[in-house]
XYZ file of N, CA and C in Angstrom:
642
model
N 64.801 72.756 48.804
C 65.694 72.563 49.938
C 66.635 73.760 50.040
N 66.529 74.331 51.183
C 67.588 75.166 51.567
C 68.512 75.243 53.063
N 69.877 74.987 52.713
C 70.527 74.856 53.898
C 71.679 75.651 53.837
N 71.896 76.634 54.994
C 72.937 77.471 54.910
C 73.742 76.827 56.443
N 75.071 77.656 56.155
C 75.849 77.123 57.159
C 77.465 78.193 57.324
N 77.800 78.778 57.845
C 78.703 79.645 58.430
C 79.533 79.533 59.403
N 81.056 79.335 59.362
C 82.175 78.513 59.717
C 82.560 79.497 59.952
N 82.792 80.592 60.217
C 84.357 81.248 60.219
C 86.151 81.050 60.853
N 85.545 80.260 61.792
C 86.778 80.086 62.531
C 87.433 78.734 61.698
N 86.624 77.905 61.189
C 86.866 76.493 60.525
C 87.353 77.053 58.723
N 86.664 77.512 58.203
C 86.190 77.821 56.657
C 86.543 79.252 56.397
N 86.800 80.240 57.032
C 86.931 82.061 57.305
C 85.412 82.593 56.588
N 85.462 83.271 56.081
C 84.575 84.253 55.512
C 83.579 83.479 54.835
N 83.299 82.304 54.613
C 82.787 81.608 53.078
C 80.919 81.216 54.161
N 80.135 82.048 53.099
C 78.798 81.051 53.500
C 78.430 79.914 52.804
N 77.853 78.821 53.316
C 77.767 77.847 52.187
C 76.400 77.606 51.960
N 75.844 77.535 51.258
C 74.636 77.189 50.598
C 73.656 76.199 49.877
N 73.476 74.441 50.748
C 73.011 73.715 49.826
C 72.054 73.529 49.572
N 71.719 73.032 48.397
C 70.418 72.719 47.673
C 70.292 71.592 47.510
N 70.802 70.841 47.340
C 70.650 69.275 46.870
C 71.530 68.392 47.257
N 71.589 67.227 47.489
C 72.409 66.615 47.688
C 73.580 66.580 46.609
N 74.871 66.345 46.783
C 76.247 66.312 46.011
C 75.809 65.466 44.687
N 75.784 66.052 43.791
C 75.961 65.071 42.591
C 77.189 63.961 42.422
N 77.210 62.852 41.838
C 78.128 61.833 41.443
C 79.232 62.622 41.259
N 79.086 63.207 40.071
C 79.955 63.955 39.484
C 79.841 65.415 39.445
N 80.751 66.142 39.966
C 80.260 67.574 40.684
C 81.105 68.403 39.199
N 80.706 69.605 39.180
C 81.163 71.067 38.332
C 81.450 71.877 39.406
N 82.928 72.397 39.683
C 82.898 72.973 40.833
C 83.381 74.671 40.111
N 82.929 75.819 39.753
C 83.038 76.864 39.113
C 83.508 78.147 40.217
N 84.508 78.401 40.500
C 84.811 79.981 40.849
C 84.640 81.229 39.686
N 83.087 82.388 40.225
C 82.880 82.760 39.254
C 82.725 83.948 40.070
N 83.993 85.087 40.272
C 83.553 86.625 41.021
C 83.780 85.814 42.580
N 82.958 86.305 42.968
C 83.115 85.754 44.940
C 82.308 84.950 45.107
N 82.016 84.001 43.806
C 80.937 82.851 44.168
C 81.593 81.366 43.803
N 81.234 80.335 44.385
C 81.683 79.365 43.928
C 80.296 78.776 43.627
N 80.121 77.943 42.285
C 78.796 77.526 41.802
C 79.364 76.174 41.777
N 78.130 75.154 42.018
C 78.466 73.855 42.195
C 77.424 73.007 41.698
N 77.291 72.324 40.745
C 76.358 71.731 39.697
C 76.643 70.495 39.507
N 75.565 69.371 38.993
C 75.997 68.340 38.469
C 76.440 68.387 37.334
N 77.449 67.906 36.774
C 78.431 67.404 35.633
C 77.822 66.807 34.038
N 77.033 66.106 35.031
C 76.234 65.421 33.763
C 75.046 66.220 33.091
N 73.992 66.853 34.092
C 72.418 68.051 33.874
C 72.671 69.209 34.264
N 73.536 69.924 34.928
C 74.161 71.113 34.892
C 73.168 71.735 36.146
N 72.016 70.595 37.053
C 71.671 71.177 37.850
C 72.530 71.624 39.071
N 71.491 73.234 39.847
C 72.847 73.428 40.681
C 72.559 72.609 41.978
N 73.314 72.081 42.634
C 73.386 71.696 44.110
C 73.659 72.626 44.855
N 74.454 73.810 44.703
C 74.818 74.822 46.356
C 76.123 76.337 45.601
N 76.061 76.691 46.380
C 76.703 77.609 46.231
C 77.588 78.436 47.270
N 79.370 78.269 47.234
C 79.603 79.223 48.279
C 79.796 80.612 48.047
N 79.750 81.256 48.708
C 79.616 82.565 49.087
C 81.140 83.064 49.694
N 81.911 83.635 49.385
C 83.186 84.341 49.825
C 83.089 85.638 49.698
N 84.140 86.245 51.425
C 83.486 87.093 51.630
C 82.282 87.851 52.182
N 81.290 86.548 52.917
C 80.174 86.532 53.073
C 79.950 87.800 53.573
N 80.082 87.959 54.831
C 79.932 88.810 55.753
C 79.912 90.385 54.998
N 80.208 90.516 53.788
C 80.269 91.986 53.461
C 78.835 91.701 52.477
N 78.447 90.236 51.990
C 76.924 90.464 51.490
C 76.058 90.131 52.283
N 76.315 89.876 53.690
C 75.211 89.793 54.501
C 76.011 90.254 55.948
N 75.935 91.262 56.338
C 76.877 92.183 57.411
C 76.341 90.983 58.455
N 75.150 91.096 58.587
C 74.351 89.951 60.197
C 75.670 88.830 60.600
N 76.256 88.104 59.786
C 76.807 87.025 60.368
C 78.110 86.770 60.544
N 78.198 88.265 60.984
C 79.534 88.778 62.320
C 79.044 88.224 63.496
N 77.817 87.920 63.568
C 77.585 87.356 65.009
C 76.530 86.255 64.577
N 77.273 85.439 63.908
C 76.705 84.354 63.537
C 78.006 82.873 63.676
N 77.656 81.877 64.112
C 78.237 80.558 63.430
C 77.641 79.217 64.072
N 77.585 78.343 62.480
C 76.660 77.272 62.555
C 75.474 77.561 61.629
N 74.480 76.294 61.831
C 73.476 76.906 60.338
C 72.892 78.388 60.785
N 72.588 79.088 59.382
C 72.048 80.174 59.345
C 70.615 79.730 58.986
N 69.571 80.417 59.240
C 68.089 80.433 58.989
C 68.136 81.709 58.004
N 67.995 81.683 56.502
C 67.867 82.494 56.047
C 66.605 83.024 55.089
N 66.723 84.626 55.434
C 65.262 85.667 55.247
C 65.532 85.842 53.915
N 64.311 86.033 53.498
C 63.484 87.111 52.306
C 64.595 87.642 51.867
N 65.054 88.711 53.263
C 65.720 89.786 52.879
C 67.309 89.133 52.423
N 67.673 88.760 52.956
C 69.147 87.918 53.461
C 69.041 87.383 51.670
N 68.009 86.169 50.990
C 68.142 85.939 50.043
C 67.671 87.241 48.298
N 67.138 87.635 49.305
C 67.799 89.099 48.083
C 68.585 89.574 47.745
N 69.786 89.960 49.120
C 70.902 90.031 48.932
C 72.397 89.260 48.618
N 71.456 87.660 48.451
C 72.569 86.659 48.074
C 72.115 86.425 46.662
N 70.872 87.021 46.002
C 70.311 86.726 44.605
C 71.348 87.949 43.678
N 71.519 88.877 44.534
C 71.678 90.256 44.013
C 73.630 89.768 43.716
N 74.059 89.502 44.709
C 75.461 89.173 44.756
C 75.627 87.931 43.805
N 75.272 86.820 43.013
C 74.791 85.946 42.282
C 74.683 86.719 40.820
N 73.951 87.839 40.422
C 73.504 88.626 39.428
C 74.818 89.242 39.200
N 75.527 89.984 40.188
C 76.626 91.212 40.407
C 77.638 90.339 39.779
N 77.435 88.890 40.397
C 79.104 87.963 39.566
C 78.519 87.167 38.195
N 77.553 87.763 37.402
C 77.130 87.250 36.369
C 76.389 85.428 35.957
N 75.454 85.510 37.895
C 75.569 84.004 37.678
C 73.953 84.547 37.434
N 73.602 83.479 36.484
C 71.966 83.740 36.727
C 70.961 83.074 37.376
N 71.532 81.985 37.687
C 70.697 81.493 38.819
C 70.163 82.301 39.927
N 69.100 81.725 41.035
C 68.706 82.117 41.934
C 68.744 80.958 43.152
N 68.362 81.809 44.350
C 68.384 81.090 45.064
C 66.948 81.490 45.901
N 65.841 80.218 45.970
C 64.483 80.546 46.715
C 64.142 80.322 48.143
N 62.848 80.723 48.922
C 63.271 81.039 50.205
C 62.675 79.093 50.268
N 62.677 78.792 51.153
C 62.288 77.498 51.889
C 61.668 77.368 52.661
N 60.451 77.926 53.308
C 59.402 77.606 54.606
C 59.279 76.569 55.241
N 59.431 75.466 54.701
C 58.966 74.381 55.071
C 60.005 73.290 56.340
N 59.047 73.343 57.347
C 59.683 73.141 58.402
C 60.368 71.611 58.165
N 61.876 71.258 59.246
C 62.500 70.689 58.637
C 62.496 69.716 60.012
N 62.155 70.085 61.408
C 62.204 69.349 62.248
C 60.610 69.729 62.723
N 59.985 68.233 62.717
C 58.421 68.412 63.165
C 58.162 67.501 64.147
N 56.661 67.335 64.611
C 56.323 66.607 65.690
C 55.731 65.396 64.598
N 56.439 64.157 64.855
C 55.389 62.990 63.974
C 54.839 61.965 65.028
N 54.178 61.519 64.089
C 53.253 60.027 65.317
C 53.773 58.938 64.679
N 54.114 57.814 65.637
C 54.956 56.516 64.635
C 53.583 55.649 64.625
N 52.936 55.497 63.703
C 52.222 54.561 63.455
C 51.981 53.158 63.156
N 53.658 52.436 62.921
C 53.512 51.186 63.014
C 55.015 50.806 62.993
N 55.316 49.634 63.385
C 56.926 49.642 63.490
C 57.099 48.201 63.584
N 57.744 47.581 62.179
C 58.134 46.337 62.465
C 59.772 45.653 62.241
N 60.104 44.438 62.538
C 61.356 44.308 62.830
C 62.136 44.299 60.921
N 63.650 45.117 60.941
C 63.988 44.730 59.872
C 64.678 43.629 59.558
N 64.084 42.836 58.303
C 64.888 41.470 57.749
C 65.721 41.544 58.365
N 67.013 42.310 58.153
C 68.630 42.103 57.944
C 69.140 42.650 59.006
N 68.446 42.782 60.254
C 68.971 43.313 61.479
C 68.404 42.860 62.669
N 68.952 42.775 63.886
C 68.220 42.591 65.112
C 68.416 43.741 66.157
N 68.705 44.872 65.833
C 68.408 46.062 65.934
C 67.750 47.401 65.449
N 67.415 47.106 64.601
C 66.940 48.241 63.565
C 65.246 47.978 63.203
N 64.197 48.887 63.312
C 63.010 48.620 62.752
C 62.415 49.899 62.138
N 62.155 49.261 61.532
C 61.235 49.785 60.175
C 59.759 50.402 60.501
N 59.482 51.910 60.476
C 58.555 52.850 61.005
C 57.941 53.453 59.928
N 56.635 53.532 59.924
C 55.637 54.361 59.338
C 55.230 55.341 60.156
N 55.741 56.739 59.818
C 55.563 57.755 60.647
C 54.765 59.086 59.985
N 53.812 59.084 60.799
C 53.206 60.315 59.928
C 53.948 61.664 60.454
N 53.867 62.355 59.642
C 54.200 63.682 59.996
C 52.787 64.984 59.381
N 52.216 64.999 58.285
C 51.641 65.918 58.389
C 50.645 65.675 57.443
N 49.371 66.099 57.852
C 47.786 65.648 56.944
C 48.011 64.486 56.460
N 48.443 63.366 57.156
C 48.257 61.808 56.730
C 49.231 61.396 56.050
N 50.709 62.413 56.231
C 51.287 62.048 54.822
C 52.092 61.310 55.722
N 52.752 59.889 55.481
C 53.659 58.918 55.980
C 54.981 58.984 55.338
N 55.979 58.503 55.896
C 57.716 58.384 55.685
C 58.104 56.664 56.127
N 58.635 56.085 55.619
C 59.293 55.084 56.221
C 60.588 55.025 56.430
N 60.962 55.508 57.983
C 62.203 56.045 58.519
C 63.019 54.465 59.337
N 63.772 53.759 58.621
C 64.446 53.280 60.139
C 65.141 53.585 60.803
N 64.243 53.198 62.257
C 65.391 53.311 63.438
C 66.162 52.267 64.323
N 67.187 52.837 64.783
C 67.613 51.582 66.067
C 67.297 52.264 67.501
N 66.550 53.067 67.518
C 66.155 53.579 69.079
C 65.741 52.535 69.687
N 65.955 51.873 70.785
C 66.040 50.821 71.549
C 64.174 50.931 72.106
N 63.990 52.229 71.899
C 62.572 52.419 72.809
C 61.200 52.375 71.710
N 62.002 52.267 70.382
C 61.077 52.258 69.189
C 59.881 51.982 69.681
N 58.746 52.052 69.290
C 57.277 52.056 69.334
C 56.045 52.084 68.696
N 54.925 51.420 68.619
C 53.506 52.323 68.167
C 53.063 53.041 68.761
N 52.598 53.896 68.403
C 51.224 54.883 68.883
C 52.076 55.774 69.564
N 53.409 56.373 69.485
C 54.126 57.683 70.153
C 53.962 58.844 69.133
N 54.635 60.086 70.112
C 54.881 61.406 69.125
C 56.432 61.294 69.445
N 57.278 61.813 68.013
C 58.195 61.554 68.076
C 59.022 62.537 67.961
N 59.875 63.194 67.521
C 60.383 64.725 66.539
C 61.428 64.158 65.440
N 60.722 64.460 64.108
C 61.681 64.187 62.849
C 62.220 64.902 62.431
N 63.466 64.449 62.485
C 64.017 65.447 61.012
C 63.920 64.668 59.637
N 63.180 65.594 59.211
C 62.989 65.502 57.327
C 64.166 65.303 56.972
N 63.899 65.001 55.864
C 64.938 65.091 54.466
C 64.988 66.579 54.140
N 66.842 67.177 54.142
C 67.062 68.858 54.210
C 67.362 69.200 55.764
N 67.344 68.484 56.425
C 67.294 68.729 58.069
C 68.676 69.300 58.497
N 69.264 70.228 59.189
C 70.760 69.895 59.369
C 70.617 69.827 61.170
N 71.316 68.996 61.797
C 71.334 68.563 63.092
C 72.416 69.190 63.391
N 72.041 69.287 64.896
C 73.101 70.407 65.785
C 74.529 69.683 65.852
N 74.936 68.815 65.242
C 76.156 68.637 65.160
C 76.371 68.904 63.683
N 75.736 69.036 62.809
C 76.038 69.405 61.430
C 75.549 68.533 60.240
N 75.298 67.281 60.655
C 75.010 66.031 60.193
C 73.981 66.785 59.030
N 73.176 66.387 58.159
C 72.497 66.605 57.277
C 71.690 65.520 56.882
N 70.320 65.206 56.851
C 69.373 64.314 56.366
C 69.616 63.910 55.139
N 69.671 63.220 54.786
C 69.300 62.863 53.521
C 68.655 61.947 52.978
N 67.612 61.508 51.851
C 67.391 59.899 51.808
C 68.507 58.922 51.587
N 68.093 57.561 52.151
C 68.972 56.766 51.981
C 68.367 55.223 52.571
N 68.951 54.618 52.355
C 68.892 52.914 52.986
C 69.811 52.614 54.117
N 69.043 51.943 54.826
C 70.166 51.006 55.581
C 69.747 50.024 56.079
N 70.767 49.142 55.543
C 70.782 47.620 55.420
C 69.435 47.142 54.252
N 69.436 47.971 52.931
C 68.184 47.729 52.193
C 66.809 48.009 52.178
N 66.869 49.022 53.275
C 65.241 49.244 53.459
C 65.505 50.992 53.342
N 64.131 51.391 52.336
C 64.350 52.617 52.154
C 64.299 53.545 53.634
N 64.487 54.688 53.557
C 64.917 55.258 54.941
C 64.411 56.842 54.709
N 63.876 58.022 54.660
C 63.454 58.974 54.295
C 63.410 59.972 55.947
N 64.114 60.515 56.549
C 64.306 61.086 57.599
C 64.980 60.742 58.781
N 65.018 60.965 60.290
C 65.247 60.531 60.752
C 64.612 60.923 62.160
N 64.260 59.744 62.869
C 63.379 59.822 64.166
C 64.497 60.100 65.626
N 64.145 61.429 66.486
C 65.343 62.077 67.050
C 65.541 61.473 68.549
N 66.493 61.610 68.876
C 66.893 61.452 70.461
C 67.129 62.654 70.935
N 67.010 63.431 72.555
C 66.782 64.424 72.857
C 68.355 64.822 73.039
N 69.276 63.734 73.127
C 70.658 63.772 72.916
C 71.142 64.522 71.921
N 70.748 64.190 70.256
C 71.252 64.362 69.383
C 70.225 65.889 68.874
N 69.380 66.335 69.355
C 68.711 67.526 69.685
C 69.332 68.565 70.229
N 70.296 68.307 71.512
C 70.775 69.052 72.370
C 69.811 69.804 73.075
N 68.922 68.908 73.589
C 67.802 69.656 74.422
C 68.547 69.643 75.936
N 68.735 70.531 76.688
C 69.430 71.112 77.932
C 68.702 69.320 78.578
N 69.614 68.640 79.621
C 69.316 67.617 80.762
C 69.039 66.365 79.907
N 68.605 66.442 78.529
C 68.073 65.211 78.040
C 69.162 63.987 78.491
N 68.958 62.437 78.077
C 69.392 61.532 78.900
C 70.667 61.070 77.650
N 71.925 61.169 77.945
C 73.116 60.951 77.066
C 72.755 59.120 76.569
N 72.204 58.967 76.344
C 72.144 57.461 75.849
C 70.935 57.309 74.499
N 71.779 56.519 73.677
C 70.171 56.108 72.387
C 68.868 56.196 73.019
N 67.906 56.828 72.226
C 66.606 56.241 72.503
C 65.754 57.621 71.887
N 64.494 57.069 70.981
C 63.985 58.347 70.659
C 63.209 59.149 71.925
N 63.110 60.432 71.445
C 62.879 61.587 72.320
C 61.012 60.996 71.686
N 60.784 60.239 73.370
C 59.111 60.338 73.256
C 58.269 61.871 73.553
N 57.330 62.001 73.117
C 56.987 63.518 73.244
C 55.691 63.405 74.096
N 55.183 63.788 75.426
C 53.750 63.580 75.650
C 52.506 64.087 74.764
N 51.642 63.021 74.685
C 50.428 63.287 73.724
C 49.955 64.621 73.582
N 50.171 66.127 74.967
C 49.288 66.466 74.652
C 50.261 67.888 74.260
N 51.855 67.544 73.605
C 52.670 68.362 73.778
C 52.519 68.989 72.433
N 52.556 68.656 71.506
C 52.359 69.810 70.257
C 51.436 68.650 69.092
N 50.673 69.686 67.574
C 49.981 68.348 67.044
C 51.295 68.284 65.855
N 50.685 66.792 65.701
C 51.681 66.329 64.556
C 51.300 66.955 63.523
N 52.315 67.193 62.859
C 52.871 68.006 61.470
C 53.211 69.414 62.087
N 53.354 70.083 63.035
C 53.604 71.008 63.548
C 55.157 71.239 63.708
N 56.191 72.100 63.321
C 57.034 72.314 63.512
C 57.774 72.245 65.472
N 58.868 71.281 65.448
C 59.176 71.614 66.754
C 59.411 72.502 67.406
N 58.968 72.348 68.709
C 59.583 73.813 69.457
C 60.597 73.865 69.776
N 61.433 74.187 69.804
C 62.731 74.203 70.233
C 62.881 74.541 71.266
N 62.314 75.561 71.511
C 62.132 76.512 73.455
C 61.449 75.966 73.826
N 60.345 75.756 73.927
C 59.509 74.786 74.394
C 60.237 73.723 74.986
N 60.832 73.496 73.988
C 61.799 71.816 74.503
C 62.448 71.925 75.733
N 63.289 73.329 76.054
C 64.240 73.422 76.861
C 63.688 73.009 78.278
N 62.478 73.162 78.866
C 61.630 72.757 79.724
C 61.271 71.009 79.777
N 61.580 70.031 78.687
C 61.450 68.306 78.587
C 61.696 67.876 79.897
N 62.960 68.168 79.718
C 63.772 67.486 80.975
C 64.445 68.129 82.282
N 63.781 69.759 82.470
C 64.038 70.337 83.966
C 64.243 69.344 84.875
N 64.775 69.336 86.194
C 65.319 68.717 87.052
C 64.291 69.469 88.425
């Protein structure tokens, strides 16, 4: 998992860097212009900020909000990591984080009369059981997920979790919470037409901007 994110006007100079979700119990280390952040108990790391950013990665003077970060970009945050004597690393992440899935079955949850419980494939057969309360829930649609690692255009961040007791592993999108240009300001997942991208395929994002022309 890799998620970067760049505040300046909120946070000033600091890039932030997560890897994992927050441990229980966090190790929070200022070490040189890095802040290292580990669990307490296994000493694994969760994230790392970066102060000063902008002088180890000049690009994000004209940057704010998540960063998509390169090869190159994490060479130069491995190198700045080494320079403050940390030895960790930090690896690149390919793996797309918002895709096209098919909901394959969807039934009501126990403990709610809003919320149902989805088997959604996303890629070579592999399934998630995501709940949703999209009012338009369904079988047999294409949907757009965000994985687990996802960060949403308001900042929000995926993570696994439950709600109301039923495991939960992503989340199935509205074209609202997308910020796709015209989409419709009210709940409901963003249905995708059949013949619009294949599942397990990373979303388009541009592509998208065309959904809902007028």
């Amino acid at each position: 998992m890799l998620i970067a994110s760049y505040n300046p006007k909120q946070t000033g100079d600091i890039l932030v860097v997560i890897l994992d979700e927050d441990a229980k119990e966090q190790k929070v280390e200022q070490i040189g212009n890095v802040v290292r952040i580990s669990d307490s108990e296994n000493g694994h790391v969760t994230g790392f900020n970066f102060t000063n950013a902008s002088e180890v990665l000049p690009r994000l003077k004209d940057v704010n909000g998540e960063v998509t970060l390169t090869q190159e970009d994490l060479d130069a945050l491995n190198k700045s990591l080494s320079d403050n004597g940390i030895k960790d690393t930090i690896e690149l992440d390919t793996d797309p984080k918002f895709v096209v899935g098919y909901v394959k079955s969807v039934k009501e949850h126990p403990k709610s009369d809003h919320l149902k419980i989805t088997e959604t494939e996303i890629n070579d057969g592999k399934t998630l059981q995501i709940v949703s309360g999209s009012p338009n829930m369904q079988e047999d649609i294409k949907v757009v997920v965000a994985k687990v690692g996802a960060m949403m255009p308001d900042g929000l961040i995926i993570w696994p979790g439950e709600l109301k007791g039923e495991e939960s592993n992503g989340m199935i999108c509205s074209g609202r919470e997308l910020l796709i240009p015209n989409a419709p300001q009210r709940p409901g997942a963003l249905i995708l037409p059949n013949d619009y991208q294949e599942v397990g395929e990373a979303f388009d994002f541009d592509k998208a901007d065309t959904l809902f022309s007028k």
